[in-house]
XYZ file of C-alpha atoms in Angstrom:
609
model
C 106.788 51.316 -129.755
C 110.076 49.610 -129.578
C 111.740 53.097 -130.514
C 109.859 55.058 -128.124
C 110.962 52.773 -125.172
C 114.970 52.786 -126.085
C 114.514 57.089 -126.327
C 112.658 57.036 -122.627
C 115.219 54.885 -121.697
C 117.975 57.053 -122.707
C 116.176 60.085 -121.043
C 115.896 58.336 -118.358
C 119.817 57.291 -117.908
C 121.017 61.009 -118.578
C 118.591 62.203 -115.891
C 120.032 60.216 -113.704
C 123.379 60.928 -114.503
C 122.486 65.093 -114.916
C 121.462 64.021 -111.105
C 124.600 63.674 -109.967
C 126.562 66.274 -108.428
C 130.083 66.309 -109.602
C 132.971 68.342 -107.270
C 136.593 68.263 -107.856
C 139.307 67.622 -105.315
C 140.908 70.632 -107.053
C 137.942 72.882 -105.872
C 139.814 72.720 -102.310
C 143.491 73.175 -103.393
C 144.397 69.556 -104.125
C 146.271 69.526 -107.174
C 147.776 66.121 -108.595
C 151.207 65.069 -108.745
C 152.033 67.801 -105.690
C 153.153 65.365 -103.165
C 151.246 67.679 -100.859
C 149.099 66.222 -98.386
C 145.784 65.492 -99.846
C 143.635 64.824 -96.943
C 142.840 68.203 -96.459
C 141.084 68.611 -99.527
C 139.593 65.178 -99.135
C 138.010 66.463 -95.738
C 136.332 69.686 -97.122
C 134.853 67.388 -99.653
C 133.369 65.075 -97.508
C 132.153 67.756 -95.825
C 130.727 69.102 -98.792
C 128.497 65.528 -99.340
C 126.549 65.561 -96.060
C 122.801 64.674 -97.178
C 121.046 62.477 -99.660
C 121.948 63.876 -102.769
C 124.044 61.893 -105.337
C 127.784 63.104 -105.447
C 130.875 62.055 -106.900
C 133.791 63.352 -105.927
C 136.044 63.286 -108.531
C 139.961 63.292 -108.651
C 141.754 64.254 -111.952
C 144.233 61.509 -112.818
C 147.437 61.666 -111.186
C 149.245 60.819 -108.083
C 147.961 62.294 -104.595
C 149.701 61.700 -101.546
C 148.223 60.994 -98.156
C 150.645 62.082 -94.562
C 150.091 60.519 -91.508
C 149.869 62.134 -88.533
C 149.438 59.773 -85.905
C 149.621 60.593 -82.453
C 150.316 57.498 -81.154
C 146.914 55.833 -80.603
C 144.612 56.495 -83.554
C 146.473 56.133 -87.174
C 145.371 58.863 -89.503
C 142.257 57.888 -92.096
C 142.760 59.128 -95.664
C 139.245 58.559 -96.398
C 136.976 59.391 -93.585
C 133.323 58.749 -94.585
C 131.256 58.189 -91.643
C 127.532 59.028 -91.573
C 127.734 59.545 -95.759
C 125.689 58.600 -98.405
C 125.083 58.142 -101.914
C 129.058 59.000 -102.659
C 131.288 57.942 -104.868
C 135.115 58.502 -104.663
C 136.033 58.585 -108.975
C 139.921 58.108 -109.016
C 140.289 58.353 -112.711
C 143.156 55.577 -112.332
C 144.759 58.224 -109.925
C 147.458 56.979 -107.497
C 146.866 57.713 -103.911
C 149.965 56.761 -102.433
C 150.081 56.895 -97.999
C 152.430 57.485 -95.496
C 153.428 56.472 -92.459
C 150.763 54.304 -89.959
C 147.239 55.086 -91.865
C 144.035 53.622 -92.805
C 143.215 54.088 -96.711
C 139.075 54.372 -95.602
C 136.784 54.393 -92.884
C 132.822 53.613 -94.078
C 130.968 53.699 -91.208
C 127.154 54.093 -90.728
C 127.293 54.702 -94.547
C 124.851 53.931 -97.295
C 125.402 53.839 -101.199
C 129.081 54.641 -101.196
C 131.010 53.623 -103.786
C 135.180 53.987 -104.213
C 136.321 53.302 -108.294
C 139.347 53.254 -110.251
C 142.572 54.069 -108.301
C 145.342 52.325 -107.029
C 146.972 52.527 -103.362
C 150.398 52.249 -102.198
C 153.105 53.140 -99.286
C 155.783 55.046 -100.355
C 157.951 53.024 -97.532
C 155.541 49.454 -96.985
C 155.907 48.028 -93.545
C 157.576 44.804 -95.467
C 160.491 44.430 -96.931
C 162.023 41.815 -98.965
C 165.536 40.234 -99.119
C 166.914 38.238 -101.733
C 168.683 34.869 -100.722
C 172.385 35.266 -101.690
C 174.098 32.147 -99.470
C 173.248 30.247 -97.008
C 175.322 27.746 -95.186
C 175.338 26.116 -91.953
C 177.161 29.269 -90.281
C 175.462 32.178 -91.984
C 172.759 33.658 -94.414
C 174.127 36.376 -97.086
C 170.821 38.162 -98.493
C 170.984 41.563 -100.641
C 168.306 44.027 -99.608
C 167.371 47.312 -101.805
C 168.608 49.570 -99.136
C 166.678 52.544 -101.237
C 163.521 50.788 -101.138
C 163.764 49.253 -97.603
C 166.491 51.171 -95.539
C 168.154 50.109 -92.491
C 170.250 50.303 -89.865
C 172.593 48.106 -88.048
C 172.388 48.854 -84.431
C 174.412 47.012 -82.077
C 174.611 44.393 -84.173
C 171.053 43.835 -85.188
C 169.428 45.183 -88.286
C 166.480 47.255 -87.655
C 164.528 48.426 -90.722
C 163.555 52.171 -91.252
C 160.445 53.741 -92.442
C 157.848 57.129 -92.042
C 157.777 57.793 -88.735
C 158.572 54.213 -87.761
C 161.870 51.781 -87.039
C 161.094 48.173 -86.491
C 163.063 44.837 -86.507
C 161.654 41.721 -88.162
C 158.716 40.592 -86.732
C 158.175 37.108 -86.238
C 154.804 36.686 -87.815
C 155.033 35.187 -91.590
C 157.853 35.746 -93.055
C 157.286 33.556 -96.071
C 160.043 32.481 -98.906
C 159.248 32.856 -102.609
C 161.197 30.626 -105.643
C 162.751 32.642 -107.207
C 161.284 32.292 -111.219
C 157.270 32.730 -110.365
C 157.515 34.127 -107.315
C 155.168 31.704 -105.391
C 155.445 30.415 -102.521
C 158.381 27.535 -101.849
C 156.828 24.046 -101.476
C 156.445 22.762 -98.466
C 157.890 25.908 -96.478
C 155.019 27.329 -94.210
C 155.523 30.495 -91.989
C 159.173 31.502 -90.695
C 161.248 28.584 -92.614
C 164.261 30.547 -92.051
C 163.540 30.957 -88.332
C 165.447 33.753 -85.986
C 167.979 34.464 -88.462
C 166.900 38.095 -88.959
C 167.233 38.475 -85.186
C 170.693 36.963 -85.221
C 174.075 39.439 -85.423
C 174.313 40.917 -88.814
C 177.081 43.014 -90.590
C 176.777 44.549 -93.983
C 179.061 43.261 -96.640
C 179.106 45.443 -99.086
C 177.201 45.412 -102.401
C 173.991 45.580 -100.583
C 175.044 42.135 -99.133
C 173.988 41.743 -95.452
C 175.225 38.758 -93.433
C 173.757 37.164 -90.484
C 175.175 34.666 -88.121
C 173.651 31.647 -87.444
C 171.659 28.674 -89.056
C 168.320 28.484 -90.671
C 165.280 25.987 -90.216
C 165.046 25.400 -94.321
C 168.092 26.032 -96.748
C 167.034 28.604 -99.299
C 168.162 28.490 -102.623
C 170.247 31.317 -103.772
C 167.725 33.564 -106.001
C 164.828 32.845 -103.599
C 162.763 36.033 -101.962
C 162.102 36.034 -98.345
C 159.529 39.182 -97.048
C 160.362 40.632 -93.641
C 157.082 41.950 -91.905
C 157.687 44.967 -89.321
C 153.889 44.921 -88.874
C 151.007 42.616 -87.722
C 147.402 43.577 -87.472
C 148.269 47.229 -87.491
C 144.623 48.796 -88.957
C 142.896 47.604 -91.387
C 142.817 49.404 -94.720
C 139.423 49.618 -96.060
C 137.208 49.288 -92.978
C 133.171 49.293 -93.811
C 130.883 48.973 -90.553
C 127.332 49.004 -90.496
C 127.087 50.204 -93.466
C 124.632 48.999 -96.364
C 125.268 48.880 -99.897
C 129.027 49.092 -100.829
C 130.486 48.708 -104.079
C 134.653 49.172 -104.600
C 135.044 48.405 -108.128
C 138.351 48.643 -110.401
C 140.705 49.053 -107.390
C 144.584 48.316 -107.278
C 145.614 47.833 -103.253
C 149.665 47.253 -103.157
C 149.621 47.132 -99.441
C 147.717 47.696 -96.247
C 148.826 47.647 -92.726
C 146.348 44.566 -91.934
C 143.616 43.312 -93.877
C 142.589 45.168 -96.909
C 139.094 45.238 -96.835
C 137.098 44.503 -93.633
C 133.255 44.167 -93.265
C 131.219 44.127 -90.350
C 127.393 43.941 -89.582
C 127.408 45.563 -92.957
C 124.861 44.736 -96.058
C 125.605 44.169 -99.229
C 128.959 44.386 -100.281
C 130.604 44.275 -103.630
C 134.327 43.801 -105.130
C 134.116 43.944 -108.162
C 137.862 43.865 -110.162
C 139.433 44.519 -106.873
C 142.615 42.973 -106.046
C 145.421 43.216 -102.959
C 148.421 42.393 -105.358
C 152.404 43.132 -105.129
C 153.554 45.840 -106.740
C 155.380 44.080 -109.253
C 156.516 47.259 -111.191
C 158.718 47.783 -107.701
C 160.285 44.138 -107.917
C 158.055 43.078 -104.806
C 156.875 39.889 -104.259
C 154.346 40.607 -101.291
C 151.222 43.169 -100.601
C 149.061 43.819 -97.627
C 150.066 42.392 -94.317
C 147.196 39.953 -93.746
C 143.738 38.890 -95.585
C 142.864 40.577 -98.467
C 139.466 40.447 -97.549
C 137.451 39.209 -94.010
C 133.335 39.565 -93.330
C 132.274 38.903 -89.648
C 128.470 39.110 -88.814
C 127.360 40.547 -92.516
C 124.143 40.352 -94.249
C 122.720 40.590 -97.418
C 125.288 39.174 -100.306
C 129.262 39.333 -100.338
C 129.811 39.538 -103.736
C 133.523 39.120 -104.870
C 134.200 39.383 -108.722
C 136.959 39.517 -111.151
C 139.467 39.809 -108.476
C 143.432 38.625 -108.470
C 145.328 39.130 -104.960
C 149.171 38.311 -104.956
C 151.996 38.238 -102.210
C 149.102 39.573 -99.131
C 150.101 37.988 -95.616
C 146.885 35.621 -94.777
C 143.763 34.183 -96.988
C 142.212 35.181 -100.309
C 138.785 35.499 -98.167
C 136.766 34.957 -94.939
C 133.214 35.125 -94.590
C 131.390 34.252 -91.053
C 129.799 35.226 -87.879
C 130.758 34.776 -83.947
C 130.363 32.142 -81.383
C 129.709 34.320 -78.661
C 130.690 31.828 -75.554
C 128.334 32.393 -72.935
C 130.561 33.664 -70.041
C 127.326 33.487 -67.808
C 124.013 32.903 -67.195
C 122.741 36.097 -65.069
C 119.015 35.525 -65.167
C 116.339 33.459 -66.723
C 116.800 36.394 -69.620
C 119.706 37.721 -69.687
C 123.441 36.250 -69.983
C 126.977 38.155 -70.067
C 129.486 37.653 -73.066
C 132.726 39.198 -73.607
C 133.542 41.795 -76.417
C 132.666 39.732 -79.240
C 128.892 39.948 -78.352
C 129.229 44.199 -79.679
C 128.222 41.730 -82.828
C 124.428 42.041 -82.359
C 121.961 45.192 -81.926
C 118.825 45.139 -79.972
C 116.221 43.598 -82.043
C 118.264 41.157 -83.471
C 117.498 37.423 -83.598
C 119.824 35.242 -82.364
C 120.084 31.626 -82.041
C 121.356 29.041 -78.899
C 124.179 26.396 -79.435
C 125.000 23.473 -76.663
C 128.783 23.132 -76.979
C 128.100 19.167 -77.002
C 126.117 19.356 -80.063
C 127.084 22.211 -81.996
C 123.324 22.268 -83.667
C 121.878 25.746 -84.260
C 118.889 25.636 -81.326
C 116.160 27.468 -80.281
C 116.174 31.324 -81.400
C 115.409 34.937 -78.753
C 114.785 38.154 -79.584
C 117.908 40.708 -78.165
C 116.160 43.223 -75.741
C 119.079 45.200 -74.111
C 122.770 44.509 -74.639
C 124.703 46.630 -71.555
C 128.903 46.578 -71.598
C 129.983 45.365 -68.250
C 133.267 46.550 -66.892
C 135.474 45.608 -64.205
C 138.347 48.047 -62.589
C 137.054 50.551 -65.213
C 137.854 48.426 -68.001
C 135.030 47.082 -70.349
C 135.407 42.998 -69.935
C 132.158 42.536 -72.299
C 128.365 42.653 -72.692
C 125.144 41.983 -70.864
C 122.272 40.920 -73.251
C 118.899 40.482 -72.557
C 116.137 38.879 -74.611
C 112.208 39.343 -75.147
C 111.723 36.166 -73.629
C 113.060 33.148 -71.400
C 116.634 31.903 -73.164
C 116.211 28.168 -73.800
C 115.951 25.834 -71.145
C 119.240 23.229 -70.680
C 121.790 26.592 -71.774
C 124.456 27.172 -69.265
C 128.134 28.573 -69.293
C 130.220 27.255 -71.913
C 127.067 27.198 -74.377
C 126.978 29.541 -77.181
C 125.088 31.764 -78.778
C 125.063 33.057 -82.678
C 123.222 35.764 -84.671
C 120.597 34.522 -87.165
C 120.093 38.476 -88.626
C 123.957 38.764 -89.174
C 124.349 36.276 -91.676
C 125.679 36.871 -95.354
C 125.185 34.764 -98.493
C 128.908 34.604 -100.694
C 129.285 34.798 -104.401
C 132.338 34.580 -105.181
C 133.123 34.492 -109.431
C 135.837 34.661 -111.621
C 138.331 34.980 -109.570
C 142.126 33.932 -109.398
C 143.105 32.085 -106.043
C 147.217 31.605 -106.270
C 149.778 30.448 -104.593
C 151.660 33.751 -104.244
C 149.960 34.646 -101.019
C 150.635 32.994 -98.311
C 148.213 30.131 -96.428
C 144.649 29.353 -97.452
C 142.115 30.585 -100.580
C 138.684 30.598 -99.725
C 137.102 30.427 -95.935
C 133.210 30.101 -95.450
C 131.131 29.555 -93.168
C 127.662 31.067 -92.731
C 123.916 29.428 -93.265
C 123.181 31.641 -96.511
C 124.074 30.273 -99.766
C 127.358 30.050 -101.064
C 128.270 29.998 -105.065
C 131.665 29.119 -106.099
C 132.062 29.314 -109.608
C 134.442 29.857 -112.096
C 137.458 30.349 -110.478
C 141.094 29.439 -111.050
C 142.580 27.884 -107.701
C 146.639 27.396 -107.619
C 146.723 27.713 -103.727
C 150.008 27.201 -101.321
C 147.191 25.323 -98.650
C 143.831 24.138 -99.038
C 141.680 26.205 -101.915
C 138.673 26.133 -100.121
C 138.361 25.376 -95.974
C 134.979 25.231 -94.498
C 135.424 25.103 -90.507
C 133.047 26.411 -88.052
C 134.996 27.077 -84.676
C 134.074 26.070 -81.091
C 137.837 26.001 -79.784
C 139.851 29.172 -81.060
C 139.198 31.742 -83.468
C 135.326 30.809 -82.597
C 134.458 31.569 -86.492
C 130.976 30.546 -86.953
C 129.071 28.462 -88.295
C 126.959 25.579 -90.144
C 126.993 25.611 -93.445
C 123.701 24.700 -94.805
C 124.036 24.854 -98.902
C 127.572 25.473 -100.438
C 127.988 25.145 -104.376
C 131.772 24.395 -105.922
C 131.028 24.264 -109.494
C 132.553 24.972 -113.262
C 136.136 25.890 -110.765
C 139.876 24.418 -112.437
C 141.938 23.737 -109.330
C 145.445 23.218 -110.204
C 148.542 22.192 -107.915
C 146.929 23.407 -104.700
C 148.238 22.617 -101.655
C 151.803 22.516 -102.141
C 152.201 23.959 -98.982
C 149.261 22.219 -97.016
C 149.317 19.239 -93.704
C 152.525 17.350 -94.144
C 152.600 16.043 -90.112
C 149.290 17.435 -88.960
C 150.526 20.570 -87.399
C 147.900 22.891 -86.850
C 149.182 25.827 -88.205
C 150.020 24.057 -91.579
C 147.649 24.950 -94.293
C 145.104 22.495 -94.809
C 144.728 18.380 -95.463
C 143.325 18.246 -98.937
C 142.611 20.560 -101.909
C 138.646 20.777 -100.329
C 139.327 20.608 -96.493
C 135.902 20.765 -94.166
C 136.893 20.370 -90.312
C 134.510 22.171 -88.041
C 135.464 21.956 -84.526
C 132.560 19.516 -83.574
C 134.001 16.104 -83.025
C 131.771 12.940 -84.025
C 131.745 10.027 -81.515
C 130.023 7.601 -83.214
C 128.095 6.587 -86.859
C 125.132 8.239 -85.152
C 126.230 11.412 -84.113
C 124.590 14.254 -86.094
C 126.554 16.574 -88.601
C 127.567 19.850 -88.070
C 127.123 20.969 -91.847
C 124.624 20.520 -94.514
C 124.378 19.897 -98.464
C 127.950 20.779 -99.625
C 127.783 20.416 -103.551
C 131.341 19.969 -105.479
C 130.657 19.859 -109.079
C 131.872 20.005 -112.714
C 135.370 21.110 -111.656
C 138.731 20.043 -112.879
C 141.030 18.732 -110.151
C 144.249 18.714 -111.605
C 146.666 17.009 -108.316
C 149.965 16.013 -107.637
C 149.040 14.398 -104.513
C 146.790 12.170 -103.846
C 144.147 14.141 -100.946
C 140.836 15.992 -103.017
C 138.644 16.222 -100.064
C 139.388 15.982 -96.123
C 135.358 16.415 -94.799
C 134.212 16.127 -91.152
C 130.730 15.783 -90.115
C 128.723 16.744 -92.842
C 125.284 15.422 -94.002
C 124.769 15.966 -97.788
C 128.364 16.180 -99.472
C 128.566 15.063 -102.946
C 131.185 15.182 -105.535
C 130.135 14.648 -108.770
C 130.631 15.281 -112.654
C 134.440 16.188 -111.685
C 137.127 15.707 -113.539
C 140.586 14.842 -112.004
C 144.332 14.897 -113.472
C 147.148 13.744 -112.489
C 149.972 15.957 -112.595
C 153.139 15.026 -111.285
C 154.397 19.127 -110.761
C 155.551 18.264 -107.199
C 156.738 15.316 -104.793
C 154.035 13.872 -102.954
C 153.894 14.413 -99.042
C 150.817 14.735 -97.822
C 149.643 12.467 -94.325
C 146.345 12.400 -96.025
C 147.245 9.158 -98.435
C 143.411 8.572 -99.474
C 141.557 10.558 -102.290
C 138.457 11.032 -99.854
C 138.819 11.260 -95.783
C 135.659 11.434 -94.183
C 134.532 12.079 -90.992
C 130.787 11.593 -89.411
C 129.607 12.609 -92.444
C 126.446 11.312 -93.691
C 124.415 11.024 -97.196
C 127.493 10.925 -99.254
C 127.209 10.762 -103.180
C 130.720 10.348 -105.215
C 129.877 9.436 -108.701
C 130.044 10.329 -112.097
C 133.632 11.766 -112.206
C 136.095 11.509 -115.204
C 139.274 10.304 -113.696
C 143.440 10.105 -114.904
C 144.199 6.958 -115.419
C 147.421 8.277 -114.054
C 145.991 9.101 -110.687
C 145.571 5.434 -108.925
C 144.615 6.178 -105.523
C 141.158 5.464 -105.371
C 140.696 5.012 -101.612
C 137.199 6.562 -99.485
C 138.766 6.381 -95.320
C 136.098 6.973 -93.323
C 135.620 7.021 -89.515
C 132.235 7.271 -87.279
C 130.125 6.203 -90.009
C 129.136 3.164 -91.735
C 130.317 1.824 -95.395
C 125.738 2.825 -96.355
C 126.691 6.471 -95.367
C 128.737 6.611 -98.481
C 127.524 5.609 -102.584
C 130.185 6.029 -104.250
C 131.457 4.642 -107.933
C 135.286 4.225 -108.614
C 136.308 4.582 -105.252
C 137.194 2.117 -103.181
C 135.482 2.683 -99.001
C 137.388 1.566 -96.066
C 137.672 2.823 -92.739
C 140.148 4.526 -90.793
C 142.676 2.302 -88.896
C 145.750 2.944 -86.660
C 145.405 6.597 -87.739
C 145.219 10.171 -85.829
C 142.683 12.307 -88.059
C 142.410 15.220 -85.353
C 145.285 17.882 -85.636
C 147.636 18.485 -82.889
């Protein structure tokens, strides 16, 4: 019996494989290793996939190369799959190198598509790098590859050169990297060396360019500063509501923004996917922003196996919207701006008073109409089933409850050659993290919930940080409680919503951080605002002594409103002696801890400027 089964089993696998159809790029005059534009032949071949059936599109190993040819508003797509499904791109570790200002793939209204095994690249990035030769008080020496990254000095200012493209150095990151592991410099956060790349400059000779001026932070001579001539360009691998994606065994050396995007999408997978620097090239950096970001997804974000190096923003962001309600029109309707295109009709969605911040009552969408003023669309008009919620007025909020993605995120290496943060969540679906090594110039893991800025939603409502080693994070995180410096503690939870007294309710629930190894320099392991349920337990922490301490968070634990807090059970260095619990709007019962010492807050600013 047991035989029979394995046999049917068998059939049943090379049926389904016999069901594929298989095409080659070569079938529409692509040949590898041409340097001919490929996206030709990629077009006829999507073409060839319209329907249901099962194809794979495969492309015999080698290196394919993908022109631009933007025209100035949209940049070109080498992979344009809208309206597909049930394809898979098979790169048989190919190379697909781009030019010029492109998107690597568009997924759009897609279903069962899956892109495997290749690697992408710019044959001329829009980064360079420079290594640090001098620096004094009066100028900065650097060498740049001029073969790699040419340039030109123009009237005394270096302007960089690439496909179709000549751009100074943007002041967006900008980040400094020692020059041994190629991380990023502790305690340097974006621009350390300030407006020297926009100073008078004069080549040198030996690849040496000089620049006039002073810097912010000294560099050490061997350190690697990248130079971004791009910010938010497009994004590389866009998927929009689309259901059921899987990239798997990917290589992405750079992107023009963030390398994988997903919105009102379901189910997506990364599995052995990374945004890492091309190494092999000398480079320290990758894609231009976050290697991956989810907004208003459903379904599971699953994220496996993955290493991203030298990329321009966070390892990962998963959440929804905070639609602001611009105004209340009728006793159904209200008007957003453009963030409310983040709901269809027939989608549930629920209310928020901005004084609260607690997830309310929940409507039905009816209509949703753009509104436009002096023919240009200002945002949306969205009607419900039924009366919205009595008390809601402008200012309030609303978010979707069908747009909502659980994250599980495994196995993965979180490091300190990117720049800023590792992990961002925030969504009411349940979030795994497991198994991951975090070495992490800011915070490892931030859990926010936005009501002020980026208006990131929202409550958290079970989170799980388990079996994780966390190791010298935040080298690079709050020093002087700057905003844009990269997080308080190695754990760092600070939704927008402000507590005001011990009674006030929490804005997140039943955050779980166990069996890890914290292994610190500095004394901060978790910075938490109003949450009810947080416990850290079963831990083990290490001191390490790798850096100097400088963190303004001087107490282990620095809690805010938060209520039902457990801290017990955790193996600690007898080498780490700070074994302080601040808290503020709460009382000492909110907190049972063991080895930890509770006090509160006094003659301190918690909030960040």
């Amino acid at each position: 019996m047991k035989k029979s089964f394995i046999i049917i089993s068998l059939l049943l696998v090379f049926t389904a494989v016999e069901a594929q159809k298989k095409i080659s790029i070569t079938e529409f005059g692509a040949s590898p290793d041409s340097h001919v534009n490929v996206i030709p032949a990629v077009r006829q071949a999507v073409d060839a996939c319209k329907g249901d059936e099962e194809v794979v599109i495969e492309f015999p190993t080698g290196r394919y190369d993908f022109w631009s040819s933007f025209d100035g508003k949209a940049p070109t797509i080498g992979f344009d799959l809208r309206r597909l499904k049930n394809v898979t791109i098979e790169g048989n570790g190919s190379e697909f190198i781009f030019h010029g200002n492109m998107q690597i793939a568009l997924l759009e209204d897609c279903e069962n598509i899956t892109l495997r095994n290749f690697s992408i690249d710019w044959e001329r990035p829009y980064i360079s790098q420079a290594e640090i030769v001098e620096a004094t008080a009066d100028y900065l020496d650097v060498r740049i590859d001029k073969e790699q990254y040419p340039y030109l000095i123009e009237n005394g200012k270096i302007m960089f050169t690439g496909e179709g493209w000549k751009q100074p150095v943007v002041r967006a990151y900008n980040n400094l990297y020692d020059a041994e592991r190629h991380e990023i410099v502790t305690q340097t956060w974006d621009d350390p060396l300030g407006s020297i790349f926009e100073q008078p400059a004069e080549e040198r000779g030996d690849g040496i360019v000089r620049f006039l001026g002073s810097t912010p932070y000294k560099p050490d001579k061997g350190m690697i500063v990248s130079l971004f001539h791009a910010r938010y360009l497009t994004n590389g691998i866009q998927i929009f509501k689309s259901k059921n994606t899987l990239l798997k065994n990917l290589t992405v050396y750079h992107a023009l923004s963030h390398g994988v995007v997903g919105e009102m999408s379901e189910n997506i997978t990364l599995d052995n996917t990374s945004m890492t620097a091309n190494e092999a090239k000398g480079r320290v950096f990758s894609i231009v922003a976050d290697a991956s970001h989810f907004v208003n997804c459903k379904g599971v974000i699953k994220v496996e196996n993955c290493a991203h190096t030298g990329q321009g923003d966070d390892f990962i962001n998963v959440h929804g919207r905070n639609v602001v309600i611009q105004s209340v029109v009728d006793g159904r309707t209200i008007e957003t701006k453009n963030d409310g295109r983040y709901n269809l009709v027939g989608d549930e969605m629920w209310f928020l008073n901005r004084e609260t911040a607690q997830r309310g009552e929940t409507r039905i969408v009816e209509a949703i109409t753009p509104v436009y003023q002096d023919g240009k669309q200002t945002g949306y008009r969205i009607s419900f089933t039924k009366d919205i919620p009595a008390g809601i007025k402008t200012g309030d909020f609303v978010e979707s409850k069908t747009w909502t993605a659980s994250l599980e995120l495994r196995n993965c290496k979180i490091l300190k050659k990117h720049r800023a943060r590792g992990i961002l969540v925030t969504t009411p679906k349940d979030v795994v993290i497991e198994n991951n090594y975090f070495r992490t110039a800011g915070t490892a893991i931030l859990i926010e919930g936005d009501i002020d800025y980026w208006f990131e939603s929202g409550a958290n409502t079970n989170v799980q940080i388990r079996n994780n080693v966390f190791e010298d994070c935040l080298t690079s995180g709050n020093r002087d409680g700057d905003r844009w410096q990269w997080g308080d503690a190695v754990i760092t939870i600070t939704p927008s919503h402000r507590p005001t007294s011990d009674k006030t309710e929490p804005y997140h629930r039943n955050i779980d951080i166990h069996n890890n190894v914290f292994r610190v320099f500095d004394p901060p392991l978790v910075r938490a605002r109003s949450v009810r349920g947080l416990k850290f337990t079963d831990n083990e922490i290490v001191n390490t002594n790798s850096y100097p301490s400088y963190s303004w968070q001087k107490s282990s634990f620095m809690l805010d409103g938060c209520r039902e807090v457990l801290i017990r059970n955790n193996k600690i260095d007898a080498a780490y002696t700070t074994r302080d619990i601040l808290i503020e709007h709460m009382k000492k019962s909110d907190v049972k801890a063991a080895d930890f010492k509770v006090g509160f807050v006094k003659g301190m600013k918690t909030y960040l400027n």
